[in-house]
Amino acid sequence: MTTSKRDYYEVLGVPKDAPEEEIRKTFRKLALQYHPDRNKSKDAEARFKEVVEAYQILGDAEKRAKYDRFGHAGVGTAAGNGFEGADPFGGFGDIFEAFFDGFGTGTGTRTRQGPQGGADLQMPLTLTFEESVFGAKKEIEFDHTGQCEHCKGSKAEPGSSTKSCSTCRGSGKVKRVQQGIFGQYMQVSSCGTCRGEGKIISQLCTKCNGAGRERRKRKLVVDIPPGVENNTRIRLIGEGEASVDGGRPGNLYVHLQVTPHREFTREGYHIVTQALVNFAQAALGDRIEINTLDGKEPLAIPPGIQSGTVLRLKGKGVPTRKGGERGDHLVEVVVVTPKVMTDDQRTYFEKLKQTLKTPDSIPNKDKKWFDKVKDAFIGSE
């Protein structure tokens, strides 16, 4: 006996060797296209049922195997009766979320979650190099939508009366049970009488006109911890925009932008600078002063130091954010060749040149900065 049913692969428009994911995607697309709540054409409901029936078989590996072998006779009445109870379609319920504010079958319902939170805000904050190292308290000012100070977010004029909405009985939502092709379903939407408030306000707030929020300037003091780096982001919980419907406020994210220092650079928790010395200081050694974050500090230049050598001032760097300890101040020594000399200086250099041998190699030529830094931790304190 022949059947009038179309081939299920033809119904979905997929080849017989189509993978499971292709069948699923095609089904969702066609179900959205022909759902009678969206498609008002005469044959939409019939096409929708046909698409769902095809997916019930082809979306199930065992039923699909029987169908591939025996055709419609192999699946018998398995198609067309899978709509009761739990969703057998592995995501079919997601389609209904596209049509209804809330949807349910049987005794279950899907509704929107609670009040929506307020929007987050973001703003930049510029710090000096020293402020980023030692921390600071910075006042910021920004435009902010906050709770109305006059009505405290109630949306009602203080002293005016409010009463529970009789339509939704104070819930702010109304439920409607409707009959669909799968049986009854429940649609949940905001109450039109009270606009989802759950209450009827006799007199709206005269300052915010019933919005419960108002736009204003806001000032805050931000506590900048020691040791923050450029592009650090600080989150201030609850300092963002107020919620429209009484939910939690959003957050304020402060993006820190550190102004470069004219002399210091930063490597993690270490401060890096250069010290310029002349030939005599490099050859004989010397004691010089170095600018640090704490002011001037003495630094011993050992005799015979080579250009590019890195010395260390321990504990003069950036405070760590864990506990008060500080990194180091690393000093790269640069031996400067004089460009202009007096006659006496030239004479001395000529005599010195006669007594010195030509070096066999160039010190530190093959050393990278990281190797020089490691050498510094064996060097001076």
Tab-separated table of C-alpha atoms in Angstrom:
chain	number	residue	atom	x	y	z
A	1	MET	CA	0.000	0.000	0.000
A	2	THR	CA	1.444	3.361	-0.976
A	3	THR	CA	1.523	6.337	1.335
A	4	SER	CA	0.686	9.930	0.508
A	5	LYS	CA	3.378	11.229	2.829
A	6	ARG	CA	6.326	12.989	1.230
A	7	ASP	CA	9.842	11.757	1.772
A	8	TYR	CA	11.165	13.250	5.007
A	9	TYR	CA	14.469	14.278	3.421
A	10	GLU	CA	12.472	16.083	0.725
A	11	VAL	CA	10.353	17.798	3.384
A	12	LEU	CA	13.456	19.240	5.065
A	13	GLY	CA	15.287	19.745	1.789
A	14	VAL	CA	18.452	17.914	2.881
A	15	PRO	CA	20.369	15.054	1.231
A	16	LYS	CA	20.108	11.544	2.636
A	17	ASP	CA	23.691	11.674	3.907
A	18	ALA	CA	23.160	15.028	5.682
A	19	PRO	CA	24.873	15.192	9.107
A	20	GLU	CA	22.809	15.604	12.272
A	21	GLU	CA	23.775	19.257	12.727
A	22	GLU	CA	22.613	20.166	9.201
A	23	ILE	CA	19.260	18.472	9.835
A	24	ARG	CA	18.872	20.337	13.134
A	25	LYS	CA	19.703	23.739	11.604
A	26	THR	CA	17.395	23.174	8.657
A	27	PHE	CA	14.548	22.134	10.940
A	28	ARG	CA	14.860	25.247	13.082
A	29	LYS	CA	14.913	27.455	10.006
A	30	LEU	CA	11.807	25.845	8.508
A	31	ALA	CA	9.972	25.721	11.846
A	32	LEU	CA	10.465	29.459	12.261
A	33	GLN	CA	9.374	30.040	8.675
A	34	TYR	CA	6.121	28.065	8.856
A	35	HIS	CA	5.069	28.482	12.482
A	36	PRO	CA	1.394	29.532	12.304
A	37	ASP	CA	1.873	32.275	14.884
A	38	ARG	CA	4.225	34.002	12.442
A	39	ASN	CA	3.115	32.701	9.051
A	40	LYS	CA	-0.536	33.453	8.303
A	41	SER	CA	-0.697	31.692	4.942
A	42	LYS	CA	-3.302	28.947	4.542
A	43	ASP	CA	-0.863	26.055	4.252
A	44	ALA	CA	1.538	27.228	7.005
A	45	GLU	CA	0.113	24.997	9.737
A	46	ALA	CA	0.165	21.915	7.498
A	47	ARG	CA	3.733	22.610	6.379
A	48	PHE	CA	4.777	23.221	9.987
A	49	LYS	CA	3.337	19.871	11.100
A	50	GLU	CA	5.033	18.164	8.182
A	51	VAL	CA	8.409	19.721	9.062
A	52	VAL	CA	8.094	18.758	12.733
A	53	GLU	CA	7.110	15.199	11.852
A	54	ALA	CA	10.103	14.874	9.530
A	55	TYR	CA	12.463	16.121	12.217
A	56	GLN	CA	11.033	13.718	14.794
A	57	ILE	CA	12.283	10.889	12.617
A	58	LEU	CA	15.450	12.254	11.024
A	59	GLY	CA	16.543	13.953	14.249
A	60	ASP	CA	16.583	10.621	16.074
A	61	ALA	CA	19.434	8.297	15.032
A	62	GLU	CA	17.507	5.068	15.689
A	63	LYS	CA	14.315	6.193	13.954
A	64	ARG	CA	16.322	7.596	11.046
A	65	ALA	CA	18.051	4.237	10.542
A	66	LYS	CA	14.687	2.452	10.415
A	67	TYR	CA	13.313	5.045	8.017
A	68	ASP	CA	16.353	4.759	5.735
A	69	ARG	CA	15.819	0.971	5.585
A	70	PHE	CA	12.048	0.573	5.493
A	71	GLY	CA	10.680	4.027	4.645
A	72	HIS	CA	7.474	5.300	6.283
A	73	ALA	CA	6.434	1.742	7.121
A	74	GLY	CA	9.498	1.349	9.300
A	75	VAL	CA	8.550	4.170	11.662
A	76	GLY	CA	4.806	3.532	11.715
A	77	THR	CA	3.069	5.828	14.186
A	78	ALA	CA	6.309	6.964	15.803
A	79	ALA	CA	5.964	10.331	14.103
A	80	GLY	CA	3.364	12.842	15.107
A	81	ASN	CA	2.884	11.863	18.767
A	82	GLY	CA	5.998	13.187	20.455
A	83	PHE	CA	4.711	16.569	21.631
A	84	GLU	CA	3.510	15.671	25.092
A	85	GLY	CA	5.615	15.928	28.234
A	86	ALA	CA	9.275	16.845	27.929
A	87	ASP	CA	10.677	18.454	24.788
A	88	PRO	CA	11.973	15.559	22.610
A	89	PHE	CA	13.597	17.783	20.013
A	90	GLY	CA	16.857	18.788	21.708
A	91	GLY	CA	16.328	22.507	21.362
A	92	PHE	CA	12.837	22.687	19.792
A	93	GLY	CA	11.670	24.674	22.809
A	94	ASP	CA	14.190	27.383	21.896
A	95	ILE	CA	12.072	28.189	18.844
A	96	PHE	CA	9.096	29.094	20.990
A	97	GLU	CA	11.231	31.575	22.923
A	98	ALA	CA	11.468	33.545	19.673
A	99	PHE	CA	7.654	33.899	19.523
A	100	PHE	CA	6.520	34.351	23.118
A	101	ASP	CA	7.530	36.438	26.103
A	102	GLY	CA	7.054	33.246	28.123
A	103	PHE	CA	5.978	29.785	26.997
A	104	GLY	CA	5.081	26.524	28.623
A	105	THR	CA	3.400	23.209	27.994
A	106	GLY	CA	1.436	21.142	30.450
A	107	THR	CA	2.020	22.483	33.961
A	108	GLY	CA	5.398	24.095	33.322
A	109	THR	CA	5.965	27.707	32.308
A	110	ARG	CA	8.835	29.817	31.131
A	111	THR	CA	8.838	33.418	32.190
A	112	ARG	CA	11.280	36.241	32.157
A	113	GLN	CA	13.673	36.364	35.030
A	114	GLY	CA	13.564	39.142	37.599
A	115	PRO	CA	14.177	42.858	37.086
A	116	GLN	CA	16.889	43.794	34.627
A	117	GLY	CA	20.086	45.223	36.082
A	118	GLY	CA	21.258	48.725	35.268
A	119	ALA	CA	23.797	49.389	32.518
A	120	ASP	CA	27.527	49.443	33.230
A	121	LEU	CA	29.529	52.641	32.767
A	122	GLN	CA	33.137	53.090	31.699
A	123	MET	CA	35.445	56.064	32.006
A	124	PRO	CA	39.184	56.786	31.697
A	125	LEU	CA	41.310	58.152	34.545
A	126	THR	CA	44.792	59.571	33.997
A	127	LEU	CA	47.488	58.974	36.637
A	128	THR	CA	50.988	60.315	37.001
A	129	PHE	CA	53.774	57.743	37.054
A	130	GLU	CA	54.253	58.306	40.791
A	131	GLU	CA	50.527	57.869	41.515
A	132	SER	CA	50.547	54.523	39.742
A	133	VAL	CA	53.520	53.399	41.828
A	134	PHE	CA	52.515	54.569	45.295
A	135	GLY	CA	48.735	54.691	44.931
A	136	ALA	CA	46.447	57.670	45.309
A	137	LYS	CA	42.917	58.835	45.993
A	138	LYS	CA	41.444	60.443	42.874
A	139	GLU	CA	38.137	62.254	42.611
A	140	ILE	CA	36.189	61.589	39.425
A	141	GLU	CA	33.067	63.249	38.043
A	142	PHE	CA	30.782	61.685	35.456
A	143	ASP	CA	27.234	61.795	34.071
A	144	HIS	CA	25.109	59.194	35.773
A	145	THR	CA	21.504	58.000	35.682
A	146	GLY	CA	20.681	57.297	39.293
A	147	GLN	CA	17.706	56.715	41.481
A	148	CYS	CA	15.447	59.740	41.707
A	149	GLU	CA	16.277	61.505	44.962
A	150	HIS	CA	12.790	62.943	45.255
A	151	CYS	CA	10.772	59.715	45.087
A	152	LYS	CA	13.630	57.315	46.035
A	153	GLY	CA	12.893	55.285	42.917
A	154	SER	CA	9.223	54.649	43.776
A	155	LYS	CA	8.056	56.695	40.724
A	156	ALA	CA	5.259	58.158	42.869
A	157	GLU	CA	5.044	61.647	44.299
A	158	PRO	CA	5.912	61.432	48.016
A	159	GLY	CA	2.707	61.386	50.061
A	160	SER	CA	0.543	60.224	47.165
A	161	SER	CA	-1.340	56.950	47.294
A	162	THR	CA	-0.695	53.742	45.398
A	163	LYS	CA	-2.744	50.580	45.132
A	164	SER	CA	-2.134	47.087	43.864
A	165	CYS	CA	-3.098	46.542	40.245
A	166	SER	CA	-6.322	44.541	40.087
A	167	THR	CA	-5.580	43.193	36.621
A	168	CYS	CA	-2.336	41.407	37.490
A	169	ARG	CA	-2.939	41.336	41.270
A	170	GLY	CA	0.317	43.129	41.916
A	171	SER	CA	2.573	40.777	39.945
A	172	GLY	CA	3.120	43.098	36.992
A	173	LYS	CA	2.530	40.182	34.612
A	174	VAL	CA	-0.509	38.591	33.038
A	175	LYS	CA	-0.824	35.001	31.880
A	176	ARG	CA	-2.953	33.845	28.999
A	177	VAL	CA	-3.655	30.197	28.246
A	178	GLN	CA	-4.039	29.579	24.526
A	179	GLN	CA	-4.754	26.553	22.394
A	180	GLY	CA	-2.071	25.662	19.843
A	181	ILE	CA	-1.355	22.758	17.551
A	182	PHE	CA	0.551	21.067	20.374
A	183	GLY	CA	-2.133	21.602	22.973
A	184	GLN	CA	-2.384	24.406	25.495
A	185	TYR	CA	0.443	26.801	26.182
A	186	MET	CA	0.784	29.751	28.515
A	187	GLN	CA	1.929	33.153	27.353
A	188	VAL	CA	3.275	35.566	29.979
A	189	SER	CA	3.573	39.285	29.254
A	190	SER	CA	3.750	42.598	31.052
A	191	CYS	CA	0.488	43.893	32.407
A	192	GLY	CA	-0.885	46.636	30.172
A	193	THR	CA	-2.880	48.250	32.973
A	194	CYS	CA	0.036	49.031	35.272
A	195	ARG	CA	2.789	48.788	32.631
A	196	GLY	CA	4.413	45.964	34.535
A	197	GLU	CA	4.678	47.917	37.785
A	198	GLY	CA	2.228	45.799	39.756
A	199	LYS	CA	0.725	48.958	41.231
A	200	ILE	CA	-1.360	51.913	40.180
A	201	ILE	CA	0.201	55.274	41.064
A	202	SER	CA	-2.279	58.062	41.748
A	203	GLN	CA	0.293	60.822	41.150
A	204	LEU	CA	3.586	60.402	39.345
A	205	CYS	CA	6.746	61.919	40.816
A	206	THR	CA	6.923	65.577	39.815
A	207	LYS	CA	10.721	65.499	39.493
A	208	CYS	CA	11.305	62.374	37.376
A	209	ASN	CA	7.790	62.202	35.882
A	210	GLY	CA	7.369	58.631	37.022
A	211	ALA	CA	10.646	57.299	35.624
A	212	GLY	CA	12.106	56.567	39.057
A	213	ARG	CA	15.504	57.712	37.729
A	214	GLU	CA	17.145	61.016	36.930
A	215	ARG	CA	20.250	62.178	35.055
A	216	ARG	CA	22.808	64.073	37.093
A	217	LYS	CA	26.492	64.673	37.721
A	218	ARG	CA	28.089	62.319	40.206
A	219	LYS	CA	31.380	62.575	42.078
A	220	LEU	CA	33.297	59.662	43.554
A	221	VAL	CA	36.685	59.187	45.178
A	222	VAL	CA	38.527	56.240	43.649
A	223	ASP	CA	41.113	54.502	45.820
A	224	ILE	CA	44.038	53.633	43.523
A	225	PRO	CA	46.117	50.816	45.057
A	226	PRO	CA	49.939	50.962	44.859
A	227	GLY	CA	51.623	49.291	41.928
A	228	VAL	CA	48.892	49.525	39.294
A	229	GLU	CA	50.009	49.380	35.678
A	230	ASN	CA	48.886	51.199	32.581
A	231	ASN	CA	45.506	49.986	31.243
A	232	THR	CA	44.504	48.485	34.588
A	233	ARG	CA	40.722	48.413	35.023
A	234	ILE	CA	39.108	49.031	38.422
A	235	ARG	CA	35.508	47.904	38.991
A	236	LEU	CA	33.281	49.911	41.315
A	237	ILE	CA	30.309	47.679	42.064
A	238	GLY	CA	26.887	49.314	41.959
A	239	GLU	CA	28.147	52.708	40.769
A	240	GLY	CA	26.790	52.365	37.223
A	241	GLU	CA	23.359	53.231	35.859
A	242	ALA	CA	20.256	52.655	37.965
A	243	SER	CA	17.892	49.907	36.828
A	244	VAL	CA	14.678	50.829	35.044
A	245	ASP	CA	12.526	48.388	36.999
A	246	GLY	CA	14.082	48.182	40.439
A	247	GLY	CA	16.904	45.734	39.686
A	248	ARG	CA	20.463	46.082	40.875
A	249	PRO	CA	22.442	49.045	39.501
A	250	GLY	CA	25.231	48.491	37.011
A	251	ASN	CA	28.950	48.802	37.717
A	252	LEU	CA	31.434	51.551	36.913
A	253	TYR	CA	34.675	50.481	35.252
A	254	VAL	CA	37.563	52.943	35.563
A	255	HIS	CA	40.337	52.488	32.992
A	256	LEU	CA	43.680	53.753	34.311
A	257	GLN	CA	46.024	55.514	31.901
A	258	VAL	CA	49.507	56.163	33.296
A	259	THR	CA	51.455	59.147	31.973
A	260	PRO	CA	55.013	58.138	30.907
A	261	HIS	CA	57.845	59.429	33.113
A	262	ARG	CA	60.558	61.543	31.509
A	263	GLU	CA	63.322	59.542	33.193
A	264	PHE	CA	61.953	56.265	34.581
A	265	THR	CA	60.571	53.267	32.752
A	266	ARG	CA	58.925	50.274	34.349
A	267	GLU	CA	59.629	46.550	33.912
A	268	GLY	CA	57.124	44.701	36.088
A	269	TYR	CA	57.905	45.784	39.635
A	270	HIS	CA	61.340	47.163	38.700
A	271	ILE	CA	62.258	50.738	37.756
A	272	VAL	CA	64.853	51.145	35.006
A	273	THR	CA	67.065	54.186	34.397
A	274	GLN	CA	70.423	54.977	32.833
A	275	ALA	CA	73.512	56.510	34.446
A	276	LEU	CA	75.998	58.320	32.215
A	277	VAL	CA	79.668	58.115	33.292
A	278	ASN	CA	82.873	59.264	31.620
A	279	PHE	CA	85.948	57.197	30.789
A	280	ALA	CA	87.734	58.110	33.993
A	281	GLN	CA	84.787	57.155	36.182
A	282	ALA	CA	84.371	53.869	34.336
A	283	ALA	CA	88.065	53.006	34.573
A	284	LEU	CA	88.763	54.151	38.140
A	285	GLY	CA	85.352	53.710	39.712
A	286	ASP	CA	83.334	56.418	41.440
A	287	ARG	CA	80.388	57.138	43.675
A	288	ILE	CA	77.518	58.987	42.029
A	289	GLU	CA	73.933	59.950	42.877
A	290	ILE	CA	70.913	58.471	41.114
A	291	ASN	CA	67.373	59.874	40.983
A	292	THR	CA	64.933	57.306	42.353
A	293	LEU	CA	61.244	57.305	43.295
A	294	ASP	CA	62.350	58.095	46.851
A	295	GLY	CA	64.710	60.901	45.902
A	296	LYS	CA	68.464	60.832	45.303
A	297	GLU	CA	70.362	57.658	46.258
A	298	PRO	CA	74.138	56.987	46.184
A	299	LEU	CA	75.392	54.374	43.698
A	300	ALA	CA	78.896	52.869	43.669
A	301	ILE	CA	80.463	52.535	40.203
A	302	PRO	CA	83.026	49.712	40.447
A	303	PRO	CA	86.396	50.218	38.698
A	304	GLY	CA	86.591	48.840	35.164
A	305	ILE	CA	82.824	48.817	34.603
A	306	GLN	CA	81.740	48.308	31.001
A	307	SER	CA	79.067	50.247	29.162
A	308	GLY	CA	75.741	48.414	29.351
A	309	THR	CA	76.364	46.874	32.761
A	310	VAL	CA	73.262	46.928	34.977
A	311	LEU	CA	73.563	47.765	38.676
A	312	ARG	CA	70.864	47.359	41.288
A	313	LEU	CA	69.407	49.489	44.072
A	314	LYS	CA	67.470	46.951	46.091
A	315	GLY	CA	63.929	47.775	47.251
A	316	LYS	CA	63.696	51.088	45.390
A	317	GLY	CA	61.216	49.913	42.774
A	318	VAL	CA	57.441	49.488	42.600
A	319	PRO	CA	55.450	48.118	45.588
A	320	THR	CA	54.012	44.685	44.922
A	321	ARG	CA	50.229	44.487	45.211
A	322	LYS	CA	50.402	41.515	47.575
A	323	GLY	CA	52.132	42.910	50.555
A	324	GLY	CA	54.245	46.032	50.681
A	325	GLU	CA	57.498	44.596	49.348
A	326	ARG	CA	59.067	46.524	46.505
A	327	GLY	CA	60.928	45.686	43.350
A	328	ASP	CA	64.376	47.089	42.583
A	329	HIS	CA	65.741	50.108	40.778
A	330	LEU	CA	67.921	48.889	37.914
A	331	VAL	CA	70.572	51.250	36.575
A	332	GLU	CA	72.142	50.677	33.173
A	333	VAL	CA	75.589	52.276	33.107
A	334	VAL	CA	76.435	54.030	29.835
A	335	VAL	CA	80.055	55.093	29.271
A	336	VAL	CA	79.999	58.328	27.278
A	337	THR	CA	82.734	59.165	24.781
A	338	PRO	CA	83.647	62.861	24.881
A	339	LYS	CA	82.967	64.693	21.620
A	340	VAL	CA	84.898	67.860	22.498
A	341	MET	CA	88.207	67.968	24.448
A	342	THR	CA	90.650	70.643	25.547
A	343	ASP	CA	94.264	70.486	24.408
A	344	ASP	CA	95.363	69.194	27.801
A	345	GLN	CA	92.722	66.468	27.736
A	346	ARG	CA	93.765	65.423	24.239
A	347	THR	CA	97.394	65.224	25.361
A	348	TYR	CA	96.471	63.019	28.301
A	349	PHE	CA	94.408	60.737	26.079
A	350	GLU	CA	97.296	60.455	23.572
A	351	LYS	CA	99.645	59.366	26.332
A	352	LEU	CA	97.015	56.964	27.716
A	353	LYS	CA	96.461	55.446	24.297
A	354	GLN	CA	100.118	54.529	24.029
A	355	THR	CA	99.957	52.564	27.277
A	356	LEU	CA	96.704	50.677	26.640
A	357	LYS	CA	96.308	47.534	24.557
A	358	THR	CA	93.567	47.081	21.996
A	359	PRO	CA	90.803	44.882	23.519
A	360	ASP	CA	90.439	41.349	22.102
A	361	SER	CA	86.640	41.457	22.327
A	362	ILE	CA	83.798	43.854	22.956
A	363	PRO	CA	82.342	43.363	26.457
A	364	ASN	CA	78.576	42.722	26.678
A	365	LYS	CA	78.227	42.661	22.881
A	366	ASP	CA	76.250	39.441	22.835
A	367	LYS	CA	74.383	40.002	26.061
A	368	LYS	CA	70.693	40.754	25.952
A	369	TRP	CA	68.934	43.061	28.375
A	370	PHE	CA	67.561	40.138	30.378
A	371	ASP	CA	71.072	38.756	30.892
A	372	LYS	CA	72.272	42.151	32.039
A	373	VAL	CA	69.415	42.316	34.543
A	374	LYS	CA	70.396	38.887	35.902
A	375	ASP	CA	73.957	40.141	36.308
A	376	ALA	CA	72.601	43.105	38.279
A	377	PHE	CA	71.335	40.763	41.023
A	378	ILE	CA	74.919	39.649	41.586
A	379	GLY	CA	76.118	43.252	41.576
A	380	SER	CA	75.973	46.068	44.113
A	381	GLU	CA	73.208	46.555	46.658
